[in-house]
CSV table of C-alpha atoms in Angstrom, one decimal:
chain,number,residue,atom,x,y,z
A,1054,MET,CA,-0.1,0.2,0.0
A,1055,LEU,CA,1.3,3.1,-1.2
A,1056,ARG,CA,2.4,6.0,1.4
A,1057,ARG,CA,1.2,9.9,0.9
A,1058,LEU,CA,3.3,12.2,0.6
A,1059,PRO,CA,3.5,15.3,2.2
A,1060,ILE,CA,2.8,17.8,0.1
A,1061,TYR,CA,6.5,20.0,0.4
A,1062,ARG,CA,8.4,16.1,0.1
A,1063,LEU,CA,6.8,15.3,-2.9
A,1064,LEU,CA,7.7,18.9,-4.4
A,1065,LEU,CA,10.9,18.5,-3.7
A,1066,LEU,CA,11.4,14.8,-5.3
A,1067,VAL,CA,9.8,16.0,-8.6
A,1068,GLY,CA,12.7,18.6,-8.3
A,1069,LEU,CA,15.4,16.9,-7.7
A,1070,VAL,CA,14.0,14.2,-10.9
A,1071,ILE,CA,13.7,17.7,-12.9
A,1072,VAL,CA,17.5,18.8,-11.7
A,1073,ALA,CA,18.6,14.7,-12.0
A,1074,GLY,CA,17.2,15.3,-15.8
A,1075,VAL,CA,18.8,18.5,-16.5
A,1076,SER,CA,21.8,17.2,-15.5
A,1077,ALA,CA,21.8,14.4,-17.6
A,1078,THR,CA,21.4,16.7,-20.6
A,1079,ALA,CA,24.2,18.6,-19.7
A,1080,ILE,CA,26.7,15.4,-19.5
A,1081,ALA,CA,25.0,14.1,-23.0
A,1082,LEU,CA,25.4,17.4,-24.5
A,1083,ALA,CA,29.1,18.5,-23.4
A,1084,LEU,CA,29.9,14.6,-24.2
A,1085,GLY,CA,28.5,15.3,-27.7
A,1086,SER,CA,30.4,18.0,-28.0
A,1087,SER,CA,33.5,17.2,-27.4
A,1088,GLU,CA,33.6,14.7,-30.9
A,1089,LYS,CA,36.5,14.7,-32.7
A,1090,PRO,CA,37.8,13.8,-36.3
A,1091,PRO,CA,39.3,10.9,-37.6
A,1092,GLN,CA,43.4,10.4,-38.0
A,1093,ARG,CA,44.0,12.0,-41.2
A,1094,PRO,CA,47.1,12.9,-43.2
A,1095,LEU,CA,48.6,15.9,-43.0
A,1096,ALA,CA,48.2,16.1,-46.8
A,1097,GLN,CA,44.5,15.0,-46.8
A,1098,ALA,CA,43.2,17.2,-43.8
A,1099,VAL,CA,44.5,20.3,-45.2
A,1100,HIS,CA,43.3,19.6,-49.1
A,1101,ASP,CA,39.9,18.6,-46.9
A,1102,ALA,CA,39.9,21.9,-45.6
A,1103,LEU,CA,40.6,23.8,-48.2
A,1104,SER,CA,38.1,22.3,-51.2
A,1105,ALA,CA,35.2,22.8,-48.3
A,1106,PRO,CA,32.8,24.8,-49.8
A,1107,ALA,CA,33.2,28.4,-47.8
A,1108,VAL,CA,30.6,29.6,-45.4
A,1109,GLU,CA,29.1,32.6,-45.6
A,1110,GLY,CA,30.4,34.4,-42.2
A,1111,VAL,CA,31.3,33.1,-38.8
A,1112,SER,CA,30.3,34.2,-35.4
A,1113,ALA,CA,32.2,33.0,-32.1
A,1114,SER,CA,32.6,34.1,-28.7
A,1115,VAL,CA,36.4,34.0,-28.2
A,1116,THR,CA,39.6,33.9,-24.9
A,1117,LEU,CA,42.9,36.3,-26.2
A,1118,THR,CA,45.8,35.2,-24.1
A,1119,ASP,CA,48.2,37.6,-24.3
A,1120,HIS,CA,51.3,36.7,-21.8
A,1121,LEU,CA,53.7,39.0,-23.9
A,1122,LEU,CA,54.4,41.5,-22.2
A,1123,GLU,CA,53.6,39.8,-18.6
A,1124,GLY,CA,57.0,41.4,-16.2
A,1125,ALA,CA,57.9,43.6,-19.1
A,1126,SER,CA,57.7,47.3,-16.7
A,1127,LEU,CA,56.3,49.6,-19.0
A,1128,ALA,CA,55.5,51.9,-15.3
A,1129,SER,CA,55.6,55.7,-16.6
A,1130,GLY,CA,55.0,59.0,-14.8
A,1131,SER,CA,52.6,59.8,-16.3
A,1132,GLY,CA,50.7,56.5,-15.5
A,1133,GLN,CA,50.1,56.0,-19.6
A,1134,GLY,CA,51.9,52.5,-19.5
A,1135,GLY,CA,49.8,51.3,-16.8
A,1136,GLU,CA,47.3,52.0,-19.0
A,1137,VAL,CA,49.0,50.3,-22.6
A,1138,ALA,CA,49.5,47.1,-20.2
A,1139,SER,CA,46.2,47.4,-19.3
A,1140,ASN,CA,44.9,46.9,-22.9
A,1141,PRO,CA,42.2,44.2,-23.2
A,1142,LEU,CA,45.2,43.6,-26.5
A,1143,LEU,CA,48.1,43.7,-24.2
A,1144,ALA,CA,46.3,41.6,-21.3
A,1145,GLY,CA,44.2,39.4,-22.6
A,1146,ALA,CA,40.0,39.6,-22.7
A,1147,SER,CA,37.2,38.0,-24.1
A,1148,GLY,CA,34.9,38.9,-26.1
A,1149,ARG,CA,33.4,38.7,-29.6
A,1150,LEU,CA,34.0,38.0,-33.1
A,1151,TRP,CA,33.3,38.0,-36.4
A,1152,ILE,CA,34.4,37.3,-40.0
A,1153,ALA,CA,32.1,37.4,-43.4
A,1154,LYS,CA,32.1,35.8,-46.5
A,1155,ASP,CA,33.8,38.6,-48.4
A,1156,GLY,CA,37.2,39.1,-45.6
A,1157,ARG,CA,34.8,42.0,-43.4
A,1158,ALA,CA,35.6,41.5,-40.2
A,1159,ARG,CA,35.2,42.3,-36.5
A,1160,LEU,CA,36.6,41.6,-32.7
A,1161,GLU,CA,35.7,43.1,-29.7
A,1162,LEU,CA,36.9,42.2,-26.7
A,1163,GLN,CA,35.7,43.7,-23.5
A,1164,ALA,CA,37.8,44.9,-20.2
A,1165,GLU,CA,36.6,46.9,-17.7
A,1166,LYS,CA,37.6,50.3,-18.6
A,1167,GLY,CA,35.4,50.0,-21.5
A,1168,ASP,CA,35.5,47.6,-24.9
A,1169,THR,CA,38.1,47.7,-27.7
A,1170,GLN,CA,36.7,47.9,-30.4
A,1171,ILE,CA,38.8,46.3,-34.2
A,1172,ILE,CA,37.1,46.7,-37.4
A,1173,TYR,CA,38.2,45.5,-41.3
A,1174,ALA,CA,35.2,47.2,-42.7
A,1175,GLY,CA,36.9,46.0,-47.0
A,1176,SER,CA,38.4,49.4,-47.0
A,1177,THR,CA,39.6,50.7,-43.2
A,1178,LEU,CA,40.9,49.3,-40.2
A,1179,SER,CA,39.3,50.9,-37.5
A,1180,VAL,CA,40.8,50.3,-33.4
A,1181,TYR,CA,38.8,52.3,-31.2
A,1182,ASP,CA,40.3,52.2,-27.7
A,1183,ALA,CA,37.6,52.9,-25.3
A,1184,ALA,CA,39.8,53.4,-22.2
A,1185,SER,CA,40.9,56.8,-24.3
A,1186,ASN,CA,38.2,57.4,-26.1
A,1187,THR,CA,40.6,57.0,-29.3
A,1188,LEU,CA,40.0,56.0,-33.0
A,1189,TYR,CA,42.9,54.6,-34.4
A,1190,ARG,CA,42.0,54.7,-38.4
A,1191,TYR,CA,44.0,53.3,-40.8
A,1192,LYS,CA,43.2,52.9,-44.4
A,1193,PRO,CA,45.5,50.8,-46.7
A,1194,PRO,CA,47.1,51.7,-50.5
A,1195,ALA,CA,44.6,51.7,-53.1
A,1196,ALA,CA,44.8,48.3,-54.8
A,1197,ASP,CA,47.1,48.1,-58.4
A,1198,THR,CA,44.6,48.9,-60.6
A,1199,THR,CA,47.2,47.5,-63.3
A,1200,ALA,CA,46.3,44.4,-62.6
A,1201,SER,CA,45.0,41.5,-65.1
A,1202,PRO,CA,40.8,41.4,-63.1
A,1203,PRO,CA,39.7,37.9,-62.4
A,1204,THR,CA,38.5,35.8,-65.5
A,1205,PRO,CA,34.4,36.0,-64.5
A,1206,GLY,CA,33.5,32.4,-63.4
A,1207,LYS,CA,36.8,31.2,-62.8
A,1208,SER,CA,36.8,30.1,-59.6
A,1209,HIS,CA,40.1,29.2,-57.3
A,1210,GLU,CA,41.7,25.9,-58.3
A,1211,THR,CA,41.8,23.6,-54.5
A,1212,PRO,CA,45.6,21.9,-54.4
A,1213,SER,CA,45.6,18.1,-55.3
A,1214,VAL,CA,47.2,16.0,-51.7
A,1215,ALA,CA,50.1,15.9,-54.3
A,1216,LYS,CA,50.9,19.6,-54.4
A,1217,VAL,CA,50.5,20.1,-50.3
A,1218,GLU,CA,52.1,17.7,-49.8
A,1219,GLU,CA,55.4,18.9,-52.1
A,1220,ALA,CA,53.9,22.4,-50.1
A,1221,ILE,CA,54.5,20.8,-46.6
A,1222,ALA,CA,57.9,19.1,-47.8
A,1223,HIS,CA,59.0,22.3,-49.0
A,1224,LEU,CA,58.4,24.5,-45.3
A,1225,SER,CA,59.5,20.7,-43.8
A,1226,LYS,CA,63.0,21.6,-44.8
A,1227,HIS,CA,63.5,25.1,-42.2
A,1228,ALA,CA,60.6,23.8,-39.9
A,1229,THR,CA,59.0,20.9,-37.9
A,1230,LEU,CA,55.7,20.2,-38.6
A,1231,SER,CA,53.8,18.0,-36.2
A,1232,GLY,CA,50.5,16.0,-38.4
A,1233,ALA,CA,47.0,16.9,-38.0
A,1234,THR,CA,46.2,15.8,-34.6
A,1235,PRO,CA,42.5,15.3,-33.9
A,1236,ASP,CA,40.7,18.4,-31.7
A,1237,ASN,CA,37.6,19.2,-30.8
A,1238,VAL,CA,37.5,23.3,-30.5
A,1239,ALA,CA,34.4,25.6,-29.3
A,1240,GLY,CA,32.5,22.2,-29.6
A,1241,ALA,CA,34.0,21.4,-33.7
A,1242,PRO,CA,35.8,18.9,-34.3
A,1243,ALA,CA,39.0,19.8,-35.5
A,1244,TYR,CA,42.4,19.4,-36.3
A,1245,THR,CA,45.6,21.2,-35.1
A,1246,VAL,CA,48.8,21.9,-36.4
A,1247,ARG,CA,52.0,22.9,-34.9
A,1248,VAL,CA,54.9,24.4,-36.4
A,1249,SER,CA,58.2,25.1,-34.7
A,1250,PRO,CA,62.0,26.4,-36.6
A,1251,LYS,CA,64.5,23.8,-36.7
A,1252,GLN,CA,67.1,25.8,-36.1
A,1253,GLY,CA,67.5,26.9,-32.4
A,1254,GLY,CA,68.9,30.2,-29.9
A,1255,SER,CA,65.8,32.0,-30.4
A,1256,LEU,CA,63.0,32.6,-28.1
A,1257,LEU,CA,60.1,31.6,-30.9
A,1258,GLY,CA,58.8,28.6,-30.1
A,1259,GLY,CA,56.6,26.9,-32.5
A,1260,ALA,CA,53.1,28.1,-33.6
A,1261,GLU,CA,49.6,26.2,-33.5
A,1262,LEU,CA,46.8,26.5,-35.6
A,1263,SER,CA,43.0,24.9,-35.7
A,1264,PHE,CA,40.5,24.1,-38.1
A,1265,ASP,CA,36.8,23.6,-38.2
A,1266,ALA,CA,37.5,19.5,-40.1
A,1267,ALA,CA,34.0,20.4,-41.4
A,1268,ASN,CA,34.5,23.5,-43.2
A,1269,GLY,CA,38.0,24.5,-43.0
A,1270,ALA,CA,37.6,27.7,-41.1
A,1271,PRO,CA,40.4,28.5,-38.1
A,1272,LEU,CA,39.5,28.5,-34.8
A,1273,ARG,CA,42.5,29.1,-32.5
A,1274,ALA,CA,45.7,30.6,-33.4
A,1275,ALA,CA,48.5,30.3,-30.8
A,1276,ILE,CA,52.6,31.2,-30.7
A,1277,TYR,CA,55.0,29.5,-28.4
A,1278,SER,CA,58.1,30.6,-26.2
A,1279,SER,CA,61.0,28.2,-26.5
A,1280,THR,CA,61.4,28.6,-23.1
A,1281,SER,CA,57.2,28.0,-21.8
A,1282,SER,CA,54.9,25.3,-22.7
A,1283,SER,CA,52.2,27.2,-22.3
A,1284,PRO,CA,50.8,29.8,-25.6
A,1285,VAL,CA,52.3,33.5,-25.1
A,1286,LEU,CA,49.7,34.7,-27.3
A,1287,GLU,CA,46.2,32.6,-28.1
A,1288,LEU,CA,43.1,33.7,-29.7
A,1289,ALA,CA,40.1,30.7,-29.4
A,1290,ALA,CA,37.0,30.4,-30.5
A,1291,THR,CA,34.8,29.0,-27.1
A,1292,GLN,CA,31.5,29.4,-29.7
A,1293,VAL,CA,31.2,29.2,-33.3
A,1294,SER,CA,28.8,29.3,-35.7
A,1295,PHE,CA,28.7,29.8,-39.2
A,1296,GLY,CA,26.4,31.5,-41.0
A,1297,THR,CA,25.7,35.2,-43.2
A,1298,VAL,CA,26.4,38.0,-41.1
A,1299,PRO,CA,24.2,41.5,-41.4
A,1300,ASP,CA,26.5,44.4,-42.3
A,1301,SER,CA,25.1,46.4,-39.4
A,1302,VAL,CA,27.7,44.6,-37.4
A,1303,PHE,CA,30.5,46.0,-39.3
A,1304,SER,CA,29.7,49.3,-38.7
A,1305,PHE,CA,30.7,51.8,-35.7
A,1306,THR,CA,30.3,54.8,-34.8
A,1307,PRO,CA,32.4,56.6,-32.4
A,1308,PRO,CA,31.4,59.3,-29.5
A,1309,ALA,CA,31.1,62.4,-30.8
A,1310,ASN,CA,34.1,63.3,-28.2
A,1311,ALA,CA,36.2,60.8,-29.0
A,1312,LYS,CA,39.8,61.5,-30.6
A,1313,ILE,CA,40.4,60.4,-34.1
A,1314,GLU,CA,44.1,59.5,-35.4
A,1315,GLU,CA,44.7,58.8,-38.9
A,1316,ILE,CA,48.3,57.1,-39.6
A,1317,ALA,CA,49.8,57.4,-42.4
A,1318,THR,CA,51.9,54.5,-44.4
A,1319,SER,CA,53.2,56.0,-46.8
A,1320,THR,CA,57.2,56.7,-47.1
A,1321,THR,CA,55.7,61.0,-47.9
A,1322,ASP,CA,52.8,60.9,-45.5
A,1323,ALA,CA,55.3,59.5,-42.8
A,1324,HIS,CA,58.1,62.0,-43.4
A,1325,ALA,CA,56.3,65.1,-44.1
A,1326,SER,CA,54.8,64.5,-40.5
A,1327,LEU,CA,58.2,64.0,-38.5
A,1328,PRO,CA,58.6,66.5,-36.3
A,1329,HIS,CA,61.9,69.3,-38.0
A,1330,LYS,CA,64.0,68.0,-35.2
A,1331,TYR,CA,63.9,64.5,-37.0
A,1332,ASP,CA,64.1,65.5,-40.5
A,1333,THR,CA,67.6,64.8,-41.3
A,1334,GLY,CA,67.1,64.5,-44.9
A,1335,ALA,CA,69.3,60.9,-44.4
A,1336,LYS,CA,67.6,57.4,-45.3
A,1337,PRO,CA,68.1,54.8,-42.0
A,1338,LYS,CA,70.4,52.0,-42.7
A,1339,LEU,CA,69.1,48.8,-41.3
A,1340,THR,CA,71.2,45.6,-41.4
A,1341,THR,CA,70.7,42.3,-40.1
A,1342,HIS,CA,73.2,39.6,-37.9
A,1343,GLY,CA,72.5,36.2,-38.1
A,1344,SER,CA,70.1,34.2,-40.0
A,1345,GLY,CA,66.8,32.1,-39.4
A,1346,PRO,CA,64.2,33.3,-36.3
A,1347,ALA,CA,67.5,33.9,-34.1
A,1348,ALA,CA,68.5,37.4,-37.0
A,1349,ILE,CA,68.6,40.9,-35.6
A,1350,ALA,CA,67.6,43.4,-37.2
A,1351,VAL,CA,69.6,46.8,-36.5
A,1352,LEU,CA,68.5,50.5,-37.4
A,1353,GLU,CA,70.7,52.8,-37.7
A,1354,SER,CA,69.5,56.9,-37.9
A,1355,LYS,CA,71.3,59.9,-38.2
A,1356,LEU,CA,70.6,62.8,-35.7
A,1357,PRO,CA,70.9,66.2,-36.2
A,1358,ALA,CA,73.8,67.7,-34.3
A,1359,GLY,CA,73.0,68.8,-30.7
A,1360,LYS,CA,69.4,66.9,-31.1
A,1361,SER,CA,67.9,64.0,-29.2
A,1362,GLY,CA,65.7,61.3,-30.8
A,1363,SER,CA,64.4,60.0,-27.6
A,1364,SER,CA,60.5,59.8,-26.8
A,1365,ALA,CA,58.1,59.8,-23.9
A,1366,ALA,CA,57.1,56.0,-25.2
A,1367,LEU,CA,61.3,54.7,-24.9
A,1368,ASP,CA,61.9,57.5,-21.4
A,1369,ALA,CA,58.8,55.0,-19.7
A,1370,LEU,CA,61.5,51.6,-20.6
A,1371,PRO,CA,63.6,50.4,-18.5
A,1372,LYS,CA,67.0,51.2,-18.5
A,1373,VAL,CA,70.3,49.4,-19.5
A,1374,LYS,CA,73.9,50.3,-19.6
A,1375,ILE,CA,75.4,50.1,-23.6
A,1376,ASN,CA,79.4,51.2,-23.6
A,1377,GLY,CA,78.6,54.1,-21.0
A,1378,ALA,CA,75.5,55.1,-22.2
A,1379,ASN,CA,72.0,54.5,-21.1
A,1380,ALA,CA,69.5,52.2,-23.5
A,1381,SER,CA,65.6,51.7,-23.3
A,1382,GLU,CA,65.0,48.3,-23.3
A,1383,LEU,CA,61.8,46.7,-23.9
A,1384,ARG,CA,61.4,42.3,-22.7
A,1385,THR,CA,59.1,40.3,-24.1
A,1386,ALA,CA,58.4,36.8,-24.3
A,1387,LEU,CA,59.0,36.8,-27.8
A,1388,GLY,CA,61.8,39.1,-28.2
A,1389,THR,CA,63.7,41.8,-27.4
A,1390,LEU,CA,64.6,45.5,-27.7
A,1391,LEU,CA,66.7,48.1,-27.5
A,1392,SER,CA,67.3,51.6,-28.4
A,1393,PHE,CA,70.0,53.8,-27.7
A,1394,GLU,CA,72.3,57.2,-29.1
A,1395,ARG,CA,75.8,57.7,-29.4
A,1396,SER,CA,77.9,59.8,-31.4
A,1397,GLY,CA,74.9,61.6,-33.3
A,1398,VAL,CA,73.4,57.9,-34.7
A,1399,ARG,CA,70.2,56.6,-33.1
A,1400,TYR,CA,70.3,52.7,-32.8
A,1401,VAL,CA,67.1,50.3,-32.4
A,1402,LEU,CA,67.7,46.8,-32.2
A,1403,ALA,CA,64.4,44.2,-32.2
A,1404,GLY,CA,65.2,40.4,-32.6
A,1405,SER,CA,63.3,36.7,-30.8
A,1406,ASP,CA,66.3,36.9,-28.8
A,1407,THR,CA,66.7,37.1,-25.2
A,1408,PRO,CA,68.1,40.8,-23.6
A,1409,ALA,CA,71.6,39.3,-23.3
A,1410,THR,CA,71.9,38.6,-26.6
A,1411,ILE,CA,70.5,41.8,-27.7
A,1412,GLU,CA,72.6,43.9,-25.6
A,1413,ALA,CA,76.2,41.7,-26.6
A,1414,LEU,CA,75.6,42.8,-30.0
A,1415,ALA,CA,74.9,46.6,-29.2
A,1416,ARG,CA,77.7,46.2,-26.9
A,1417,GLY,CA,79.9,45.5,-30.8
A,1418,LEU,CA,78.7,48.3,-32.7
């Protein structure tokens, strides 16, 4: 004979049943979302990705990991160094990413002091920093109109598996490639490929790319240092969907009081925008020392007599001594930047090398 349950116990029992059902459903969905694609040779996986029908668009939740400047001292008297270090592009953040079929893209990174927006609308690249209420705008040079236009109706030919194998063999002369490792990114079956330089001696450890096994869409990209197994830089999707992205996504209007910074790239524009004290009429000299990933670039710029080429950005960096001269040094997980002046010449050294290696070369110049 069945006992009658008090109403509160009956409600409790019903609640437990519902919770158990929801939990079981969530577990089933989680298990289903961890599906990985079958093992395939790298050439075959790449060929299949390239030959897959193009998606109409990508909408994704993403996470940006950035340890590039972790531990680097950027503090300055004005406090700008702290603002730079807390920028989501340098500190890492979560956000949203949209990519249209025609190449337009928008990345939105969320931060406590305001979101950072990066928008490529087809002809202009815009970066809006809410913390400083500044919009940076860059318009790439116009394409060469003398080039032959594409033939109407002619589609891009996907390289054969043999051609892909040939390209992999050529790249393997300089780098070590992993196979197409079955993976799962943002709930989608994917393949992950790692590329590492064969030549040692640099801080560059390698790079990884994960792409959707069904359509070839990139789902994760990461760069590693040779001193750590964790990525220095990583942009990874946590949720992803495919379909047409509305045009309104790529439209952005900054606040009415925002500062607008137009970025010049042509030699003429950049030269004209320089202060008079930097205008020496002499072209900077660029040389490289070493080869491969460990190569160091050295830029030498002649300064006007009695003038200094220092800047607030360089002055905020930590200082080291190079043959008695004060040098500004930026140390990152992937390389080092060093700048100093001597005998009317400013030297800037940069490379994917340790500070000790860069400083040793600087002392020998």
